[in-house]
């Protein structure tokens, strides 16, 4: 809606990014940070090495500057993408702003140390074994709950 006439939309487009979806997503995130969340010193920037538009802003006038990376929900994000963002933006933490059009936004705080889960066969088998043991224990408890209840009642 704003993107057809707002001067910031055109300025974001002039940063160097050629991806129209990314420009639109960044603009919508910019408007949300400025007008809805009312953050301070909101600025849009472009990192050509990773072809990404990102925003910087402060929660208050004296707060530290934080990085916000707008990301359209139509585009998948992988752990590799997150690692590249942290490396190129030289930051240990940033906020990933998942945008769906003009209205829906989900903010995820991403911090250094995020690792891919170990999905080896041995770990999968171990988790399956633990799950089976829990199920067997629950079945045994259900089967014997009547007897346990009766024993408790007798002891009172």
Backbone as JSON, one array per atom type, in Angstrom:
{
  "sequence": "XXXXXXXXXXXXXXXXXXXXXXXXXXXXXXXXXXXXXXXXXXXXXXXXXXXXXXXXXXXXXXXXXXXXXXXXXXXXXXXXXXXXXXXXXXXXXXXXXXXXXXXXXXXXXXXXXXXXXXXXXXXXXXXXXXXXXXXXXXXXXXXXXXXXXXXXXXXX",
  "N": [[0.83, -1.18, 0.0], [1.8, 1.35, 0.98], [4.05, 1.28, -0.52], [3.9, 2.29, -3.12], [4.12, 5.03, -3.09], [5.67, 6.02, -1.01], [8.6, 7.71, 0.0], [10.76, 6.34, 1.18], [10.56, 3.76, 0.2], [11.49, 3.98, -2.41], [14.1, 4.85, -1.89], [15.16, 2.62, -0.56], [15.1, 0.85, -2.66], [17.12, 1.93, -4.2], [19.45, 1.15, -3.01], [20.93, -0.9, -4.09], [20.18, -3.53, -4.28], [18.63, -5.92, -6.37], [16.46, -7.53, -6.14], [13.11, -7.56, -6.15], [11.17, -8.59, -4.4], [12.6, -8.76, -2.01], [13.16, -6.05, -1.6], [10.58, -5.0, -1.23], [9.81, -6.48, 1.03], [11.7, -5.57, 2.9], [10.98, -2.88, 3.0], [8.36, -3.02, 4.07], [8.96, -4.11, 6.58], [10.51, -2.02, 7.57], [8.58, 0.04, 7.78], [6.96, -1.14, 9.74], [8.73, -1.26, 11.95], [9.17, 1.46, 12.36], [6.56, 2.73, 12.57], [4.76, 1.0, 13.93], [6.11, -0.45, 15.99], [7.57, 1.63, 16.91], [10.38, 2.27, 17.02], [13.67, 3.7, 17.5], [15.83, 5.72, 15.44], [15.75, 4.23, 12.97], [17.23, 2.68, 10.3], [17.93, 1.79, 6.9], [19.97, -0.59, 5.28], [22.39, -2.04, 3.02], [23.95, -5.07, 2.2], [26.16, -5.99, -0.06], [27.71, -8.32, -0.56], [26.31, -10.54, 0.38], [23.95, -9.97, -0.75], [21.77, -8.67, 0.64], [19.27, -6.78, 2.21], [19.16, -5.0, 5.18], [18.06, -3.81, 8.41], [18.74, -1.3, 10.86], [18.19, -0.38, 14.23], [17.09, 1.25, 17.28], [15.84, 0.4, 20.52], [15.27, 2.37, 22.33], [16.16, 5.83, 22.77], [18.67, 5.83, 23.98], [19.49, 3.22, 23.86], [21.27, 0.23, 22.74], [22.24, -0.22, 19.32], [20.39, -2.35, 17.23], [20.24, -5.12, 14.95], [18.09, -5.87, 12.29], [16.84, -8.28, 10.17], [14.98, -8.43, 7.42], [12.94, -10.98, 6.06], [11.36, -12.67, 3.51], [8.52, -14.84, 3.79], [8.08, -16.5, 1.7], [10.48, -17.33, 0.82], [12.81, -19.8, 1.54], [14.77, -20.29, 4.5], [17.95, -21.26, 5.54], [20.2, -22.89, 7.84], [22.76, -22.35, 7.01], [22.39, -19.91, 5.67], [21.82, -18.24, 7.83], [24.22, -18.36, 9.25], [25.92, -17.14, 7.37], [24.8, -14.58, 7.3], [25.34, -13.69, 9.94], [28.13, -13.7, 9.85], [28.81, -11.91, 7.69], [27.5, -9.56, 8.46], [28.82, -9.1, 10.71], [28.03, -9.75, 13.4], [26.91, -11.03, 16.56], [24.36, -11.48, 17.22], [21.09, -11.1, 15.86], [17.89, -9.91, 14.74], [15.58, -11.79, 13.12], [13.21, -11.0, 10.81], [10.42, -12.31, 9.81], [8.39, -11.9, 7.12], [5.13, -11.73, 5.82], [3.75, -10.53, 3.26], [2.17, -7.33, 3.66], [1.21, -7.27, 6.25], [1.53, -9.48, 8.23], [3.97, -10.38, 10.6], [6.74, -12.04, 12.02], [8.96, -12.11, 14.63], [12.15, -13.27, 15.22], [14.68, -13.87, 17.48], [17.96, -14.26, 16.82], [20.86, -15.85, 17.83], [24.44, -16.19, 18.3], [25.96, -19.4, 18.1], [24.04, -21.11, 17.37], [23.3, -24.28, 16.31], [23.18, -27.04, 14.03], [20.93, -29.71, 14.58], [21.96, -32.93, 15.77], [21.37, -35.54, 13.84], [21.96, -38.25, 13.64], [21.89, -41.75, 12.86], [22.24, -43.41, 15.09], [21.52, -41.74, 17.26], [18.86, -41.29, 16.6], [17.81, -43.87, 16.81], [18.23, -44.28, 19.54], [16.55, -42.32, 20.68], [14.11, -43.33, 19.8], [14.05, -45.77, 21.18], [13.93, -44.86, 23.84], [11.46, -43.59, 23.75], [9.8, -45.81, 23.28], [10.17, -47.21, 25.7], [9.01, -45.4, 27.5], [6.35, -45.49, 26.62], [5.71, -48.19, 27.2], [5.97, -48.14, 29.99], [3.91, -46.33, 30.65], [1.7, -47.86, 29.81], [1.86, -50.02, 31.59], [1.48, -48.67, 34.02], [-1.15, -47.72, 33.65], [-2.51, -50.17, 33.48], [-2.11, -51.17, 36.04], [-3.12, -49.22, 37.68], [-5.6, -49.36, 38.96], [-5.16, -51.33, 40.91], [-3.12, -50.07, 42.38], [-4.49, -47.83, 43.33], [-6.38, -49.1, 44.97], [-4.67, -50.24, 46.9], [-3.6, -47.94, 48.13], [-5.9, -46.88, 49.22], [-6.57, -48.83, 51.1], [-4.48, -48.57, 52.92], [-4.98, -46.2, 54.18]],
  "CA": [[0.0, 0.0, 0.0], [2.68, 2.51, 1.06], [5.2, 1.14, -1.39], [3.78, 2.98, -4.4], [4.32, 6.47, -3.0], [6.53, 6.4, 0.11], [9.98, 7.97, -0.46], [11.69, 5.33, 1.68], [10.5, 2.6, -0.69], [12.39, 4.26, -3.53], [15.47, 4.9, -1.37], [15.58, 1.23, -0.32], [15.34, 0.3, -3.99], [18.35, 2.49, -4.75], [20.62, 0.67, -2.27], [21.73, -1.8, -4.94], [19.54, -4.84, -4.39], [17.77, -6.02, -7.55], [15.35, -8.43, -5.81], [11.92, -6.75, -5.84], [10.54, -9.17, -3.21], [13.4, -8.35, -0.86], [12.96, -4.61, -1.41], [9.24, -4.84, -0.68], [9.83, -7.03, 2.39], [12.47, -4.64, 3.74], [10.19, -1.67, 3.19], [7.27, -3.32, 5.01], [9.57, -4.25, 7.91], [10.9, -0.66, 7.95], [7.36, 0.73, 8.22], [6.53, -1.72, 11.01], [9.64, -0.83, 13.01], [8.98, 2.9, 12.59], [5.22, 3.17, 12.92], [4.05, 0.11, 14.85], [6.95, -0.7, 17.17], [8.08, 2.95, 17.3], [11.8, 2.2, 17.36], [14.44, 4.91, 17.25], [16.93, 5.72, 14.47], [15.62, 3.11, 12.04], [17.95, 2.92, 9.04], [18.03, 0.63, 6.02], [21.33, -0.75, 4.74], [22.51, -3.13, 2.06], [25.22, -5.8, 2.2], [26.22, -6.56, -1.41], [28.34, -9.64, -0.61], [25.25, -11.55, 0.56], [22.77, -9.43, -1.43], [20.73, -8.6, 1.67], [18.9, -5.51, 2.83], [18.88, -5.16, 6.6], [17.7, -2.57, 9.1], [19.28, -1.1, 12.2], [17.28, 0.46, 15.02], [17.27, 1.23, 18.73], [14.58, 0.3, 21.26], [15.08, 3.7, 22.92], [17.18, 6.77, 22.3], [19.98, 5.51, 24.56], [19.73, 1.77, 23.76], [22.22, -0.23, 21.72], [21.69, -0.45, 17.98], [20.13, -3.75, 16.93], [20.11, -5.43, 13.53], [16.87, -6.57, 11.89], [16.97, -8.78, 8.8], [13.68, -8.82, 6.86], [13.02, -12.19, 5.23], [10.02, -13.06, 3.06], [8.18, -16.23, 4.11], [8.09, -17.27, 0.45], [11.86, -17.75, 0.59], [13.28, -20.63, 2.64], [16.03, -19.89, 5.13], [18.68, -22.41, 6.04], [21.2, -22.58, 8.84], [23.89, -21.76, 6.27], [22.05, -18.5, 5.44], [21.94, -17.54, 9.12], [25.66, -18.23, 9.53], [26.47, -16.13, 6.45], [24.33, -13.27, 7.77], [26.12, -13.32, 11.13], [29.52, -13.43, 9.46], [28.92, -10.71, 6.86], [27.05, -8.39, 9.2], [29.73, -9.02, 11.84], [27.22, -9.64, 14.62], [26.64, -12.27, 17.29], [22.92, -11.64, 17.32], [20.24, -10.23, 15.06], [16.49, -10.31, 14.76], [15.06, -12.19, 11.82], [11.82, -10.54, 10.68], [9.73, -13.05, 8.75], [7.27, -11.07, 6.65], [4.18, -12.27, 4.85], [3.02, -9.37, 2.74], [2.26, -6.07, 4.4], [0.67, -7.29, 7.6], [2.02, -10.47, 9.19], [5.4, -10.39, 10.9], [7.19, -12.84, 13.15], [10.31, -11.69, 14.99], [12.96, -14.31, 15.86], [15.99, -13.4, 17.94], [18.98, -15.25, 16.45], [22.12, -15.61, 18.55], [25.56, -17.03, 17.92], [25.96, -20.69, 18.78], [22.98, -21.93, 16.8], [23.9, -25.39, 15.59], [22.27, -27.99, 13.43], [20.77, -30.86, 15.46], [22.62, -34.17, 15.35], [20.32, -36.48, 13.45], [22.58, -39.5, 13.23], [21.05, -42.93, 13.01], [22.35, -43.9, 16.46], [20.7, -40.88, 18.12], [17.46, -41.53, 16.26], [17.45, -45.16, 17.41], [18.21, -44.08, 20.99], [15.31, -41.59, 20.99], [13.0, -44.26, 19.56], [14.08, -46.72, 22.29], [13.43, -44.14, 25.02], [10.02, -43.4, 23.54], [9.15, -47.11, 23.48], [10.19, -47.5, 27.13], [8.0, -44.54, 28.12], [5.03, -46.03, 26.28], [5.52, -49.42, 27.97], [5.77, -47.74, 31.38], [2.56, -45.78, 30.74], [0.75, -48.97, 29.7], [1.92, -50.76, 32.86], [0.83, -47.84, 35.05], [-2.6, -47.74, 33.42], [-2.99, -51.5, 33.8], [-2.03, -51.39, 37.48], [-3.61, -48.07, 38.44], [-6.71, -49.79, 39.82], [-4.55, -52.01, 42.07], [-2.42, -49.05, 43.17], [-5.52, -47.03, 44.0], [-6.95, -49.94, 46.02], [-3.66, -50.36, 47.96], [-3.53, -46.66, 48.83], [-7.15, -46.75, 49.97], [-6.5, -49.75, 52.23], [-3.48, -48.09, 53.87], [-5.47, -45.0, 54.89]],
  "C": [[0.87, 1.25, 0.0], [3.72, 2.49, -0.05], [5.09, 1.85, -2.73], [4.1, 4.46, -4.31], [5.3, 6.9, -1.91], [7.97, 6.59, -0.36], [10.98, 6.91, 0.01], [11.69, 4.08, 0.81], [11.48, 2.79, -1.85], [13.85, 4.3, -3.08], [16.01, 3.5, -1.08], [15.9, 0.56, -1.65], [16.63, 0.77, -4.63], [19.61, 1.99, -4.04], [21.51, -0.26, -3.09], [21.14, -3.19, -5.1], [18.59, -4.84, -5.59], [16.53, -6.88, -7.3], [14.15, -7.62, -5.32], [11.22, -7.26, -4.58], [11.29, -8.74, -1.96], [13.24, -6.86, -0.56], [11.61, -4.35, -0.75], [9.17, -5.34, 0.77], [10.56, -6.09, 3.34], [11.68, -3.37, 4.01], [9.08, -1.91, 4.21], [7.79, -3.5, 6.44], [9.98, -2.87, 8.44], [9.69, 0.11, 8.49], [6.9, 0.19, 9.57], [7.43, -1.27, 12.16], [9.43, 0.64, 13.37], [7.62, 3.21, 13.2], [4.5, 2.3, 13.94], [4.86, -0.07, 16.14], [7.61, 0.57, 17.7], [9.52, 2.91, 17.8], [12.5, 3.49, 16.95], [15.5, 4.67, 16.18], [16.89, 4.52, 13.53], [16.28, 3.49, 10.72], [17.96, 1.64, 8.22], [19.41, 0.62, 5.4], [21.34, -1.96, 3.81], [23.9, -3.75, 2.15], [25.34, -6.53, 0.87], [26.81, -7.97, -1.48], [27.3, -10.75, -0.48], [23.92, -11.09, -0.05], [21.56, -9.35, -0.48], [20.53, -7.17, 2.15], [18.6, -5.8, 4.29], [18.61, -3.79, 7.21], [18.43, -2.51, 10.43], [18.33, -0.15, 12.93], [17.63, 0.32, 16.5], [15.9, 1.14, 19.4], [14.24, 1.61, 21.96], [16.22, 4.58, 22.43], [18.58, 6.42, 22.79], [20.34, 4.02, 24.47], [20.78, 1.47, 22.7], [21.51, -0.42, 20.39], [21.55, -1.95, 17.75], [19.96, -3.92, 15.42], [18.85, -6.26, 13.3], [17.03, -6.99, 10.43], [15.59, -9.22, 8.32], [13.85, -10.03, 5.94], [11.62, -12.59, 4.81], [9.74, -14.53, 3.36], [8.17, -17.11, 2.87], [9.47, -17.86, 0.17], [12.34, -18.58, 1.78], [14.59, -20.08, 3.2], [16.66, -21.12, 5.74], [19.7, -21.95, 7.06], [22.42, -21.91, 8.2], [23.64, -20.26, 6.01], [22.23, -17.68, 6.71], [23.41, -17.33, 9.47], [26.3, -17.17, 8.64], [26.06, -14.72, 6.87], [25.15, -12.81, 8.97], [27.55, -12.95, 10.76], [29.64, -12.11, 8.7], [28.5, -9.44, 7.59], [27.88, -8.18, 10.46], [28.97, -8.83, 13.16], [27.03, -11.02, 15.25], [25.15, -12.54, 17.4], [22.23, -10.67, 16.38], [18.82, -10.74, 15.17], [16.05, -10.58, 13.34], [13.58, -11.81, 11.79], [11.2, -11.28, 9.5], [8.48, -12.28, 8.38], [6.44, -11.84, 5.64], [3.35, -11.1, 4.37], [3.23, -8.15, 3.59], [1.93, -6.21, 5.87], [1.37, -8.23, 8.57], [3.53, -10.43, 9.34], [5.66, -11.29, 12.09], [8.65, -12.47, 13.4], [11.0, -12.83, 15.74], [14.31, -13.71, 16.22], [17.0, -14.52, 17.68], [20.28, -14.88, 17.15], [23.2, -16.57, 18.09], [25.52, -18.33, 18.72], [24.84, -21.6, 18.29], [23.64, -23.04, 15.98], [22.83, -26.33, 15.06], [22.15, -29.2, 14.35], [21.45, -32.1, 14.88], [21.56, -35.22, 15.08], [20.93, -37.79, 12.96], [21.65, -40.66, 13.52], [21.07, -43.43, 14.45], [21.48, -43.07, 17.41], [19.22, -41.09, 17.86], [16.98, -42.83, 16.89], [17.34, -45.03, 18.93], [16.92, -43.37, 21.41], [14.1, -42.5, 20.82], [12.91, -45.27, 20.71], [13.53, -46.08, 23.57], [11.92, -43.95, 24.92], [9.26, -44.7, 23.77], [9.08, -47.45, 24.97], [9.15, -46.66, 27.87], [6.6, -45.07, 27.86], [4.73, -47.29, 27.07], [5.25, -49.1, 29.44], [4.37, -47.17, 31.58], [1.5, -46.87, 30.67], [0.69, -49.75, 31.01], [1.24, -49.98, 33.97], [-0.68, -47.84, 34.89], [-3.2, -49.08, 33.83], [-3.07, -51.7, 35.31], [-2.59, -50.24, 38.31], [-4.75, -48.45, 39.38], [-6.15, -50.46, 41.08], [-3.83, -51.01, 42.97], [-3.41, -48.2, 43.97], [-6.1, -47.8, 45.18], [-5.97, -50.06, 47.18], [-3.56, -49.07, 48.78], [-4.75, -46.49, 49.72], [-7.14, -47.64, 51.21], [-5.57, -49.2, 53.3], [-3.95, -46.87, 54.64], [-6.22, -45.39, 56.06]]
}
